[in-house]
Coordinates of C-alpha atoms and ligand atoms in Angstrom, one line a residue:
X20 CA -107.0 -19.2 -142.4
X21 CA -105.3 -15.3 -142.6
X22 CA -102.7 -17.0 -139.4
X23 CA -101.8 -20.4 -141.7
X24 CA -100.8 -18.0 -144.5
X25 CA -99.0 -15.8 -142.4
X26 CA -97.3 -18.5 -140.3
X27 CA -96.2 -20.4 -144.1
X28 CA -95.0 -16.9 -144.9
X29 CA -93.1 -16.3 -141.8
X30 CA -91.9 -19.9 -142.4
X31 CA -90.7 -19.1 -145.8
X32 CA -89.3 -16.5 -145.1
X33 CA -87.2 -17.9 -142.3
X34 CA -86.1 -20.5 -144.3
X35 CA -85.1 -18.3 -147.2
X36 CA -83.2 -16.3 -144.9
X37 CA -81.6 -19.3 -143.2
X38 CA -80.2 -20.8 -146.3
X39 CA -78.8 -17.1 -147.8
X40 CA -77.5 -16.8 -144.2
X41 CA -75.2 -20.0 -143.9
X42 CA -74.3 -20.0 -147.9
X43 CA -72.5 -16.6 -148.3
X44 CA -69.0 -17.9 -149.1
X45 CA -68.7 -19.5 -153.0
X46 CA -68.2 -22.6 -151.9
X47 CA -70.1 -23.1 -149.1
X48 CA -73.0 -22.8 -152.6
X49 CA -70.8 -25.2 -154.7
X50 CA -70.5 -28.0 -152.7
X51 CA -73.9 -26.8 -151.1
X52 CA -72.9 -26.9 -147.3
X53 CA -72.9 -24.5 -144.9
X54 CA -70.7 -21.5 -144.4
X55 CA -69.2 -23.0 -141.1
X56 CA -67.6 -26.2 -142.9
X57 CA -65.9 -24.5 -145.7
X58 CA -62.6 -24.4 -143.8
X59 CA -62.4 -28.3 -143.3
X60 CA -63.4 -28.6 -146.8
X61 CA -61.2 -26.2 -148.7
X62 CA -58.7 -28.3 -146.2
X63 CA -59.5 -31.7 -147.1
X64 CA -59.6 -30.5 -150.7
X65 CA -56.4 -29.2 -150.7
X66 CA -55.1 -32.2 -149.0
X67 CA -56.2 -34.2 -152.0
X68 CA -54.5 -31.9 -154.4
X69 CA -51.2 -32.8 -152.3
X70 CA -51.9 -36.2 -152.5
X71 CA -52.4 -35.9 -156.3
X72 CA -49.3 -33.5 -157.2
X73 CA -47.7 -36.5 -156.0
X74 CA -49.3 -39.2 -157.5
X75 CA -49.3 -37.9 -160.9
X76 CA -46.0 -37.9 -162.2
X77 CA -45.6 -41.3 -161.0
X78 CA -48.8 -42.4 -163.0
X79 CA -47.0 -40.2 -166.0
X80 CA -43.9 -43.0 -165.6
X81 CA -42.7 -45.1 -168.2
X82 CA -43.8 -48.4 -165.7
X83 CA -47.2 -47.3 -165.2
X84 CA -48.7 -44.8 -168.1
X85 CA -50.1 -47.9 -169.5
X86 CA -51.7 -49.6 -166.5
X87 CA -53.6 -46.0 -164.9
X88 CA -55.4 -44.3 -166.8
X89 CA -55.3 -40.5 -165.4
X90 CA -56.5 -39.1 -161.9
X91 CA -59.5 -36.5 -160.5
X92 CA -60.4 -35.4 -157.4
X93 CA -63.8 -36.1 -155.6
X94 CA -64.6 -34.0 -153.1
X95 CA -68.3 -35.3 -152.5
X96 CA -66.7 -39.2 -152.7
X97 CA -63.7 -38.0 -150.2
X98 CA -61.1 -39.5 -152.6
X99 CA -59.0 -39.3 -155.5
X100 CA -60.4 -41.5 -158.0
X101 CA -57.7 -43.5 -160.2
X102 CA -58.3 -44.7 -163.8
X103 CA -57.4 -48.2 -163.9
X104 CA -56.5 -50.5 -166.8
X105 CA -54.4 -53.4 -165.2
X106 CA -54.9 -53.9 -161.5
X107 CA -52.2 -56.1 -161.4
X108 CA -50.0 -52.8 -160.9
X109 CA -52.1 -51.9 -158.4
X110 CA -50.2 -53.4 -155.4
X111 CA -46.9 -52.3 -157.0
X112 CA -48.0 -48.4 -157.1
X113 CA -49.4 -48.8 -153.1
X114 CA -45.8 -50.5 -152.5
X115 CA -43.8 -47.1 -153.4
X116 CA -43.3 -45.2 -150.2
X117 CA -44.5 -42.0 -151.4
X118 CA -47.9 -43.3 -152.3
X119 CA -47.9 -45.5 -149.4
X120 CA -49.3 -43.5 -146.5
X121 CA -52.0 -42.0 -148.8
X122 CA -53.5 -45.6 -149.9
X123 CA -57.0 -45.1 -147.9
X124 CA -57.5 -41.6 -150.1
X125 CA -57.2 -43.8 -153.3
X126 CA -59.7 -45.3 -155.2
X127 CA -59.0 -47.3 -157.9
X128 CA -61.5 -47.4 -160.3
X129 CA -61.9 -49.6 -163.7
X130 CA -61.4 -47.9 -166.9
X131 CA -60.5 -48.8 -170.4
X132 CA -58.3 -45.9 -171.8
X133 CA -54.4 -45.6 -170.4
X134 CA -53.1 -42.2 -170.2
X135 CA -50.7 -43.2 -173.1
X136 CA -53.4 -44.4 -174.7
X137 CA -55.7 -41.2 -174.2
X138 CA -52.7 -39.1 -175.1
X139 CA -52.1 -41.0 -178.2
X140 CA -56.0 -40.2 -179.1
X141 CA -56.0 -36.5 -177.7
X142 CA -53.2 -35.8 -180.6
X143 CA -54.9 -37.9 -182.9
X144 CA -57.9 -35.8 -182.6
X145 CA -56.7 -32.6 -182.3
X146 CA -54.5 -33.4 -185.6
X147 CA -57.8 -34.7 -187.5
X148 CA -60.1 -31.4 -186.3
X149 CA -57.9 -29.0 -188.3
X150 CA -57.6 -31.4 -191.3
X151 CA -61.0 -31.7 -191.4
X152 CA -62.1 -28.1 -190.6
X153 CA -63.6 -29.2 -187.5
X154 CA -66.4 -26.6 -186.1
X155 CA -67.8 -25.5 -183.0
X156 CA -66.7 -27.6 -180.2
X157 CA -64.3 -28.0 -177.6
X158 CA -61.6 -31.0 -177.4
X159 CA -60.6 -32.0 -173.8
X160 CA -59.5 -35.1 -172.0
X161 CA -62.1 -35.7 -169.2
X162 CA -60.4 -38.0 -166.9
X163 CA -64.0 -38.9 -165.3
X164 CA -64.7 -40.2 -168.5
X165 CA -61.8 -41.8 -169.1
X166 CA -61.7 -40.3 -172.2
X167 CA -61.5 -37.6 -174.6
X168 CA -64.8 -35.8 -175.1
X169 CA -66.0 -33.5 -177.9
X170 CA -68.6 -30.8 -177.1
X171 CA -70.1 -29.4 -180.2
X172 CA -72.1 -26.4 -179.4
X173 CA -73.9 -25.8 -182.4
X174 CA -76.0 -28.6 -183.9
X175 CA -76.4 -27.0 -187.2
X176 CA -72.8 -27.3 -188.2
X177 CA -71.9 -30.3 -190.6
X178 CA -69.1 -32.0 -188.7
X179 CA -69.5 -35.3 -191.1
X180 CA -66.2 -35.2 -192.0
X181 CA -64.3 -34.8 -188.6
X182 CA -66.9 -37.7 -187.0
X183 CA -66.4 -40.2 -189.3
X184 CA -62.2 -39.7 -189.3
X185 CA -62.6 -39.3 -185.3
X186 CA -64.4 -42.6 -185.0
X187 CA -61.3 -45.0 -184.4
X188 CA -60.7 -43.1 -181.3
X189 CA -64.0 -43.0 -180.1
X190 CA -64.4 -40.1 -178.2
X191 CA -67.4 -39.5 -175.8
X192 CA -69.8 -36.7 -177.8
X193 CA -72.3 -34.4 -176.8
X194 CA -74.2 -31.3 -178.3
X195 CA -75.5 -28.3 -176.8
X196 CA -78.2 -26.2 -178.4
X197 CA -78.4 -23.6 -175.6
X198 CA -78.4 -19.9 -177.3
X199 CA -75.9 -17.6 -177.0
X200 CA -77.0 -14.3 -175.3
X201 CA -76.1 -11.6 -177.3
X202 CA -73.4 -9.3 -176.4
X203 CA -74.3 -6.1 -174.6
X204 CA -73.5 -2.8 -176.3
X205 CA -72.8 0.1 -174.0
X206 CA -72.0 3.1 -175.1
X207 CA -69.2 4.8 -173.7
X208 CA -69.5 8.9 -172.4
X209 CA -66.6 10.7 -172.2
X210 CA -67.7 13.4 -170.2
X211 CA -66.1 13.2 -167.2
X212 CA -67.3 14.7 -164.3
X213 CA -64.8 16.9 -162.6
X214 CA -65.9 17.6 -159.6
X215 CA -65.3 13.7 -158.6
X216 CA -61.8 13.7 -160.1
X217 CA -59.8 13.3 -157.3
X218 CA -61.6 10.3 -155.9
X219 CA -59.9 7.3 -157.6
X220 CA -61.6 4.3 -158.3
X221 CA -59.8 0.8 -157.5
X222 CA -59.8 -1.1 -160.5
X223 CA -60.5 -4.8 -159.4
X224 CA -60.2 -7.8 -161.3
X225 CA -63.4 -8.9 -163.0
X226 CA -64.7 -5.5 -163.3
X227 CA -65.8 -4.4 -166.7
X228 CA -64.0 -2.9 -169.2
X229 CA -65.3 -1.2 -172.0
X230 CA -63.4 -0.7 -175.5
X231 CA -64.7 2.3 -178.0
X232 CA -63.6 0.2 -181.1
X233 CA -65.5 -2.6 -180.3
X234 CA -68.2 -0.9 -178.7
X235 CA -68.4 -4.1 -176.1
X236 CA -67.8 -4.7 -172.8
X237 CA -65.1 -7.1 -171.4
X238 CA -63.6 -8.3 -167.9
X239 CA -60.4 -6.8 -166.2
X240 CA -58.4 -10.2 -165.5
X241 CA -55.9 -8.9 -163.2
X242 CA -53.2 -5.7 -163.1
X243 CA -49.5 -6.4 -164.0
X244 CA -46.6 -4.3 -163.4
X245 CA -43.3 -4.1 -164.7
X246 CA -40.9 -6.4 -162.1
X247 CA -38.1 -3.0 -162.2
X248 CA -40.4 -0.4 -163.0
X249 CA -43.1 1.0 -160.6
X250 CA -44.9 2.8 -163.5
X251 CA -46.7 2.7 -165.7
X252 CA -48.9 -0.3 -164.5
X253 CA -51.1 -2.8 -167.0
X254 CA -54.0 -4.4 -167.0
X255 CA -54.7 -7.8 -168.8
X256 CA -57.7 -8.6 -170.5
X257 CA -58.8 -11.2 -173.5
X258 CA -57.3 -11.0 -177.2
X259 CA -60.6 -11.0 -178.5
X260 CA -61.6 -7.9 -176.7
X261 CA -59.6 -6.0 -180.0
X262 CA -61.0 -4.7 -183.1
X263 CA -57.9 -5.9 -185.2
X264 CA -58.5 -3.6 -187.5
X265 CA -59.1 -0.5 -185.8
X266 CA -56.4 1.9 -185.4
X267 CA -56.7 2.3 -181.8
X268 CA -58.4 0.2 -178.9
X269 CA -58.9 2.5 -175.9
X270 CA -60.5 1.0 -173.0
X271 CA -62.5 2.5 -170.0
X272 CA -63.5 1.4 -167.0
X273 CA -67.2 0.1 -166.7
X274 CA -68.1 -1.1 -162.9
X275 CA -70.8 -3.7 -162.2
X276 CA -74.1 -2.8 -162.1
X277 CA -73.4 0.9 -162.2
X278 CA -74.3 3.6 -164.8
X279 CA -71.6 6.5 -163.8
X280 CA -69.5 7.9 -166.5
X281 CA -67.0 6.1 -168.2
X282 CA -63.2 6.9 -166.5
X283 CA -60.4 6.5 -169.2
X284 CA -57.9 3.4 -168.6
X285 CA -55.5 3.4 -172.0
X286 CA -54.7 2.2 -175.0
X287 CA -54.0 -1.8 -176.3
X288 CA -50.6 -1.9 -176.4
X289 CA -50.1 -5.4 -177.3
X290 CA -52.4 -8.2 -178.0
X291 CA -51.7 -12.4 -179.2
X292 CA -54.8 -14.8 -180.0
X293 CA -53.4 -18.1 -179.3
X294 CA -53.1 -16.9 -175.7
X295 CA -55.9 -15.1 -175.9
X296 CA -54.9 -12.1 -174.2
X297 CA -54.1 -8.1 -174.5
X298 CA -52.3 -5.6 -172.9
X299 CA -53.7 -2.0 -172.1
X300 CA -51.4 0.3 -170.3
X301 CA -52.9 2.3 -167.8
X302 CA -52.5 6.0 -168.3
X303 CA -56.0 7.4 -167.0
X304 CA -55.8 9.4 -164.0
X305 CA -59.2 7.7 -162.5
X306 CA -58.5 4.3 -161.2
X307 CA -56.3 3.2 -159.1
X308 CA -54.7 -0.6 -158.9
X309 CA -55.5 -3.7 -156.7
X310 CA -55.0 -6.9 -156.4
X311 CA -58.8 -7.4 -155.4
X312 CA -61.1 -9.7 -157.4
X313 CA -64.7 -7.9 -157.3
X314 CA -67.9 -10.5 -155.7
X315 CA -69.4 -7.1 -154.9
X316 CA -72.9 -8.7 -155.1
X317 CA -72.2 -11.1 -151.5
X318 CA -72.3 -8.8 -148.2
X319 CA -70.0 -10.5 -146.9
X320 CA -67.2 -11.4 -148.9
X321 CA -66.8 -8.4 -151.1
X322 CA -63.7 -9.0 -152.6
X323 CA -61.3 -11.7 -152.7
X324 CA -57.1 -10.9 -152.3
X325 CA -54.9 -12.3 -154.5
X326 CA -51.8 -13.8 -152.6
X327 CA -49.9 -15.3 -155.5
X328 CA -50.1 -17.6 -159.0
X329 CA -50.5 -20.7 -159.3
X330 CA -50.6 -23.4 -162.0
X331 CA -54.0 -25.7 -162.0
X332 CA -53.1 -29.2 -162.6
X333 CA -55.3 -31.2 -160.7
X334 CA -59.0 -32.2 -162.5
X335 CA -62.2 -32.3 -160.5
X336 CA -61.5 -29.4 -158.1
X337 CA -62.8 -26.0 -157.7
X338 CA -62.2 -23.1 -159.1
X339 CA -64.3 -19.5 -159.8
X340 CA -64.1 -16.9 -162.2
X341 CA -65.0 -13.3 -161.6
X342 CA -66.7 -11.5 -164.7
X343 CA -68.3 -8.2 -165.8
X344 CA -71.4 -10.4 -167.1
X345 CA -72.5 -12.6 -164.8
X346 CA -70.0 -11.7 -161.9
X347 CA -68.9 -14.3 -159.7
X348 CA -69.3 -18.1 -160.6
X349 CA -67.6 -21.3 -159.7
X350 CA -67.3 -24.8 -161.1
X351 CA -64.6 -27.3 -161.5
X352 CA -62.0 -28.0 -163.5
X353 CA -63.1 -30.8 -166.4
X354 CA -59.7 -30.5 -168.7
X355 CA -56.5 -29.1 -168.5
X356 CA -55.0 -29.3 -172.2
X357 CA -58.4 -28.1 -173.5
X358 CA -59.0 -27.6 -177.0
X359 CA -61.4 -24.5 -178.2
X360 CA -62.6 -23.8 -181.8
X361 CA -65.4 -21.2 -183.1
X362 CA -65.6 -19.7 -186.2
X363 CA -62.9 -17.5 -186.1
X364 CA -60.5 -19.5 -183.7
X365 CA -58.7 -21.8 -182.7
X366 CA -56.8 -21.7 -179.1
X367 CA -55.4 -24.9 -177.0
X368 CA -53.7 -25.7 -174.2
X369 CA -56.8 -24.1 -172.0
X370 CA -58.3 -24.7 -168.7
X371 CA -61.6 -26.1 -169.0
X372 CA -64.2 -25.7 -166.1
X373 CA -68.0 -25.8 -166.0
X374 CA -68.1 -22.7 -164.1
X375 CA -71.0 -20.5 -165.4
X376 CA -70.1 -17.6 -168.2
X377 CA -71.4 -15.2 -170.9
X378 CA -70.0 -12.8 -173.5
X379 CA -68.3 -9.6 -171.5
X380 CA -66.9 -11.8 -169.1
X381 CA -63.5 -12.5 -171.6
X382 CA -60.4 -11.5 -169.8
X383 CA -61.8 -12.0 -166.5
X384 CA -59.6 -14.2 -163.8
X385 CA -60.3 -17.4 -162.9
X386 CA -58.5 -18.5 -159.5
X387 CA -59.1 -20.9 -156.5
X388 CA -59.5 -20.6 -152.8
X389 CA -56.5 -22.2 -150.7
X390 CA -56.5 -20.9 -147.4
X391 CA -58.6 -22.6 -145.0
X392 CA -57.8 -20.2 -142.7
X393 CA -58.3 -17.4 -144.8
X394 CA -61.9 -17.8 -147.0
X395 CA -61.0 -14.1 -149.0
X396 CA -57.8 -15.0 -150.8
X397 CA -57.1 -16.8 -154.1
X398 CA -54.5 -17.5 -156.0
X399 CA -55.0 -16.5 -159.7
X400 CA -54.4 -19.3 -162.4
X401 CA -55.9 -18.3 -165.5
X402 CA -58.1 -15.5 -167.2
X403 CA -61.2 -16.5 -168.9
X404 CA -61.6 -16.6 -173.2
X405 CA -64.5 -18.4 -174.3
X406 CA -67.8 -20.0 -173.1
X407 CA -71.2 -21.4 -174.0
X408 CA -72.3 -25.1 -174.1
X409 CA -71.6 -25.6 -169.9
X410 CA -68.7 -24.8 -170.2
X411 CA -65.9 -21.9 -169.4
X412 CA -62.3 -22.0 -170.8
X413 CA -59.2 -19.7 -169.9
X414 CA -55.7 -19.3 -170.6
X415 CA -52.8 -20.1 -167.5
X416 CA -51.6 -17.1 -166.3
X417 CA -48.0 -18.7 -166.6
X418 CA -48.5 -18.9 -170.4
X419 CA -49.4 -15.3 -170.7
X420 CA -46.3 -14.1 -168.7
X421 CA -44.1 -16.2 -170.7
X422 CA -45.7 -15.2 -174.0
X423 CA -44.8 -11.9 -173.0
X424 CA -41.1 -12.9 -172.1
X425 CA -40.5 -14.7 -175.4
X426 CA -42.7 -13.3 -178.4
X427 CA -43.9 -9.5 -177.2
X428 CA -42.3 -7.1 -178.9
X429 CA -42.3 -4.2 -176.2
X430 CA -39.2 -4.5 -173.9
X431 CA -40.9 -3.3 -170.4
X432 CA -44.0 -6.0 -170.9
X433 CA -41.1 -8.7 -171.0
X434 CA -41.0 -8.9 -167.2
X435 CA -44.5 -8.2 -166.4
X436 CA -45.6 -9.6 -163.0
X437 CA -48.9 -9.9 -161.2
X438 CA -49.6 -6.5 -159.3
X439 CA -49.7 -7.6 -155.7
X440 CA -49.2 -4.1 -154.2
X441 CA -45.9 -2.4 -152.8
X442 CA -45.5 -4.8 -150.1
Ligands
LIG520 C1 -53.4 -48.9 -146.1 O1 -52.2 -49.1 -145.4 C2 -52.4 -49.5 -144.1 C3 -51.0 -49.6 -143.5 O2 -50.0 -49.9 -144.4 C4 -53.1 -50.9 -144.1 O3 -53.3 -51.3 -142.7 C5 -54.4 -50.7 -144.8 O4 -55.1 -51.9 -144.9 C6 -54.2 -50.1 -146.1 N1 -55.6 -49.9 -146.7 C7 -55.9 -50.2 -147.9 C8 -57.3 -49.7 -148.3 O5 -55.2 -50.8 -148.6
LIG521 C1 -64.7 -51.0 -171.3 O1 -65.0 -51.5 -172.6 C2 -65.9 -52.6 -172.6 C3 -66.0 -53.0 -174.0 O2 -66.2 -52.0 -174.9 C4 -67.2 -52.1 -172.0 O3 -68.2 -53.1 -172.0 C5 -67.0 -51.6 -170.6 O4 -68.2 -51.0 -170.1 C6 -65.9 -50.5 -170.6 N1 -65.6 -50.2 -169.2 C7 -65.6 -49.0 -168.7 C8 -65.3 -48.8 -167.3 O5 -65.8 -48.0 -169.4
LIG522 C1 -72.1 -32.8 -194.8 O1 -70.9 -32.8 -195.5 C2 -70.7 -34.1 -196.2 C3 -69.3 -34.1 -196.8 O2 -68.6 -32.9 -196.7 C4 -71.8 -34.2 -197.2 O3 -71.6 -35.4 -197.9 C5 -73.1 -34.2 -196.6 O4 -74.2 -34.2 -197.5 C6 -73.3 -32.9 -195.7 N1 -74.5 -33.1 -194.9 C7 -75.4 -32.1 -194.8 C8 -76.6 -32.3 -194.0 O5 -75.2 -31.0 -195.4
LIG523 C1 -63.5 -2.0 -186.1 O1 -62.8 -0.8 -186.5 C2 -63.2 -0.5 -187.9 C3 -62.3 0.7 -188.2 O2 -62.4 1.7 -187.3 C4 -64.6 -0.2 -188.0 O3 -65.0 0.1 -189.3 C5 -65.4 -1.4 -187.5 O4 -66.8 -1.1 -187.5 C6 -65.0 -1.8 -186.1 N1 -65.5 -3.1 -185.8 C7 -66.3 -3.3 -184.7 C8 -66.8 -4.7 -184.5 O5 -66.6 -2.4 -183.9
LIG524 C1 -71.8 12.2 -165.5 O1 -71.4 13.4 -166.1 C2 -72.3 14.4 -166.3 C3 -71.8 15.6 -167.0 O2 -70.4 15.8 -166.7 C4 -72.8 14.8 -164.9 O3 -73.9 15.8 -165.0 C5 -73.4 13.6 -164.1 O4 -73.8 13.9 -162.8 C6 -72.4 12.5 -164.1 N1 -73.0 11.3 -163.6 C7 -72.4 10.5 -162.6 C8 -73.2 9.4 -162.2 O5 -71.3 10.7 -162.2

């Protein structure tokens, strides 16, 4: 008897190893395959992407944005799936020589809504939640629904109003009643130990970081720099991670899991809330810059290196966020002209994913894998602002830097770029 229990525990513990040792890299656990088939994955994903980035536009065309109703991208299926209203246009799009070639990675499915159509509704609905005070929920246009989808994310509001004037459209609804985990209150010690002052800690993105008027922690999304100016360098976080009415935000730096003394970052030196995002310019002595996203929790793929930025505009691929809360998480991408209203706000034009998130993560990046030949760099896209209800949302990257060109008040943050080093 004693051997059987020792043999199913040797077992067990074989098979727990087995399956921690061929799933290390993040997407090797999201699409649940081993670590060895990642590369021809990531390539075949990124592939499709090409594929799509062509086919889009064309679908966008006066001819055909009433026939197709919108694109997404199927890894597990192999294909890019294509909305389709009239399949009499069907041979007409496979004629054009640029889609031509890709005709077996198509799949043209049936659908009722045409991207003019869901367009039409998307604005309709958008226009309707604010006239009708519209709570809790976020508005995107899910192309595997074919439509545009409401997710309310707390039952207890009275959304009467908005539902009945939304119901021409009829958008596909669901609710959440998951809680909300409270936000975690550190408190930040100033006492600095000197005898470690010359060791400089590398900032990366994702860490936490920690503001003394809000007493709450938040995600470092990635470090900018002036495109002229070597110094001094930035770091860009949330909006939301502010107390508006506090004379100063100062931030600190608060690593994962650890419980050392706070090091100093800077001040807020400029913040917006539809992008959700702030600026704090580094003048601490502690930290030093990267351009490193933190997954310090895997042994093996410690950090990932930003090469560049990128815009996301295909649905139903990956993409991961890094976070102070619950660290590294990935998902895929559900909207891309996402709606987002709480209480307190309303932002649009966000990324919506179903990556995994909590409060402190705010700020944090949210990028993609696209080297098959290189599984530790990203590309950054967007840094994440709000979360619950399954689902993550973040601002582009893109529309941060050209807030900052157009509406910031603060001549060196007008040519901000992404930190990638001297090199
Ligand atoms: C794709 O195109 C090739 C060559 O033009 C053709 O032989 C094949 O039948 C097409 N496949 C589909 C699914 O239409
Ligand atoms: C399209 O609408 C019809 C009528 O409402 C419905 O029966 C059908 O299931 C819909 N098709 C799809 C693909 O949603
Ligand atoms: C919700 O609001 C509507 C109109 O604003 C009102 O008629 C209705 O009684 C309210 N329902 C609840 C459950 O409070
Ligand atoms: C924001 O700052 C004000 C003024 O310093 C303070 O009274 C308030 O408690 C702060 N709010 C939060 C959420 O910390
Ligand atoms: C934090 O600072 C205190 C006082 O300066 C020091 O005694 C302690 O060792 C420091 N802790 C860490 C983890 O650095």
């Amino acid at each position: 008897m004693k051997l059987i229990y020792i043999l199913i525990n040797l077992l067990l513990i074989l098979q727990s190893y087995s399956v921690y040792a061929l799933q290390n890299h993040p997407l090797a656990v999201l699409w649940n395959i081993d670590d060895e088939h990642v590369p021809e994955w990531l390539e075949f994903e990124r592939y499709l992407i090409a594929i799509d980035d062509i086919l889009r536009p064309i679908l966008e065309e006066e001819s055909f944005i009433s026939s197709f109703g919108g694109t997404y991208i199927n890894i597990f299926y192999g294909t890019i799936i294509v909305n389709t209203v009239d399949f009499s246009k069907v041979d007409e799009l496979l004629a054009l020589p640029q889609i031509k070639p890709y005709n077996n990675s198509l799949y043209f499915e049936e659908a009722n809504n045409s991207l003019s159509q869901l367009k039409n509704n998307f604005a309709e609905i958008f226009w309707l939640s604010k006239l009708k005070h519209a709570k809790n929920l976020y508005i995107l246009t899910d192309m595997e629904y074919n439509n545009i989808v409401l997710n309310f994310f707390n039952r207890k509001d009275n959304n009467t109003e908005f539902l009945d004037a939304v119901k021409p459209f009829n958008p596909t609804i669901f609710y959440f009643d998951g809680e909300e985990t409270p936000p975690t209150i550190i408190r930040p010690r100033r006492d600095v130990d000197n005898s470690k002052r010359e060791i400089r800690n590398r900032l990366l993105g994702g860490e936490g970081v920690y503001n003394s008027a809000t007493s709450r922690p938040c995600s470092a999304g990635f470090w900018a720099v002036n495109k002229d100016e070597p110094e001094p360098l930035y770091i860009i976080t949330a909006g939301h991670c502010i107390n508006e009415t506090s004379g100063r935000n100062d931030f600190y730096y608060l690593p994962w899991n650890a419980q050392t003394n706070l090091s100093y970052l800077g001040p807020m030196i400029y913040s917006t809330d539809d992008p959700d995002f702030s600026v704090i310019q580094v003048n601490g002595e502690d930290v030093s810059p990267s351009f490193a996203i933190s997954n310090t929790d895997n042994d093996q793929y410690k950090e990932f290196i930003i090469t560049g930025d990128a815009l996301l505009s295909s649905h139903g691929v990956h993409a991961c966020k890094s976070g102070y809360t619950t660290h590294f998480t990935c998902g895929y991408v559900k909207g891309l002209n996402g709606i987002f209203i709480s209480e307190e706000h309303l932002r649009s034009n966000l990324i919506i994913t179903d990556l995994y998130s909590e409060s402190g993560d705010s700020g944090g990046p949210v990028m993609s894998f696209v080297s098959p030949q290189d599984l530790n760099s990203v590309v950054l896209h967007s840094i994440h602002v709000a979360g619950g209800a399954g689902l993550s949302a973040s601002h582009s990257i893109d529309e941060i830097f050209k807030n900052l060109e157009e509406s910031c008040c603060i001549h060196s943050l007008k040519d901000l770029v992404l930190y990638l080093g001297n090199s």
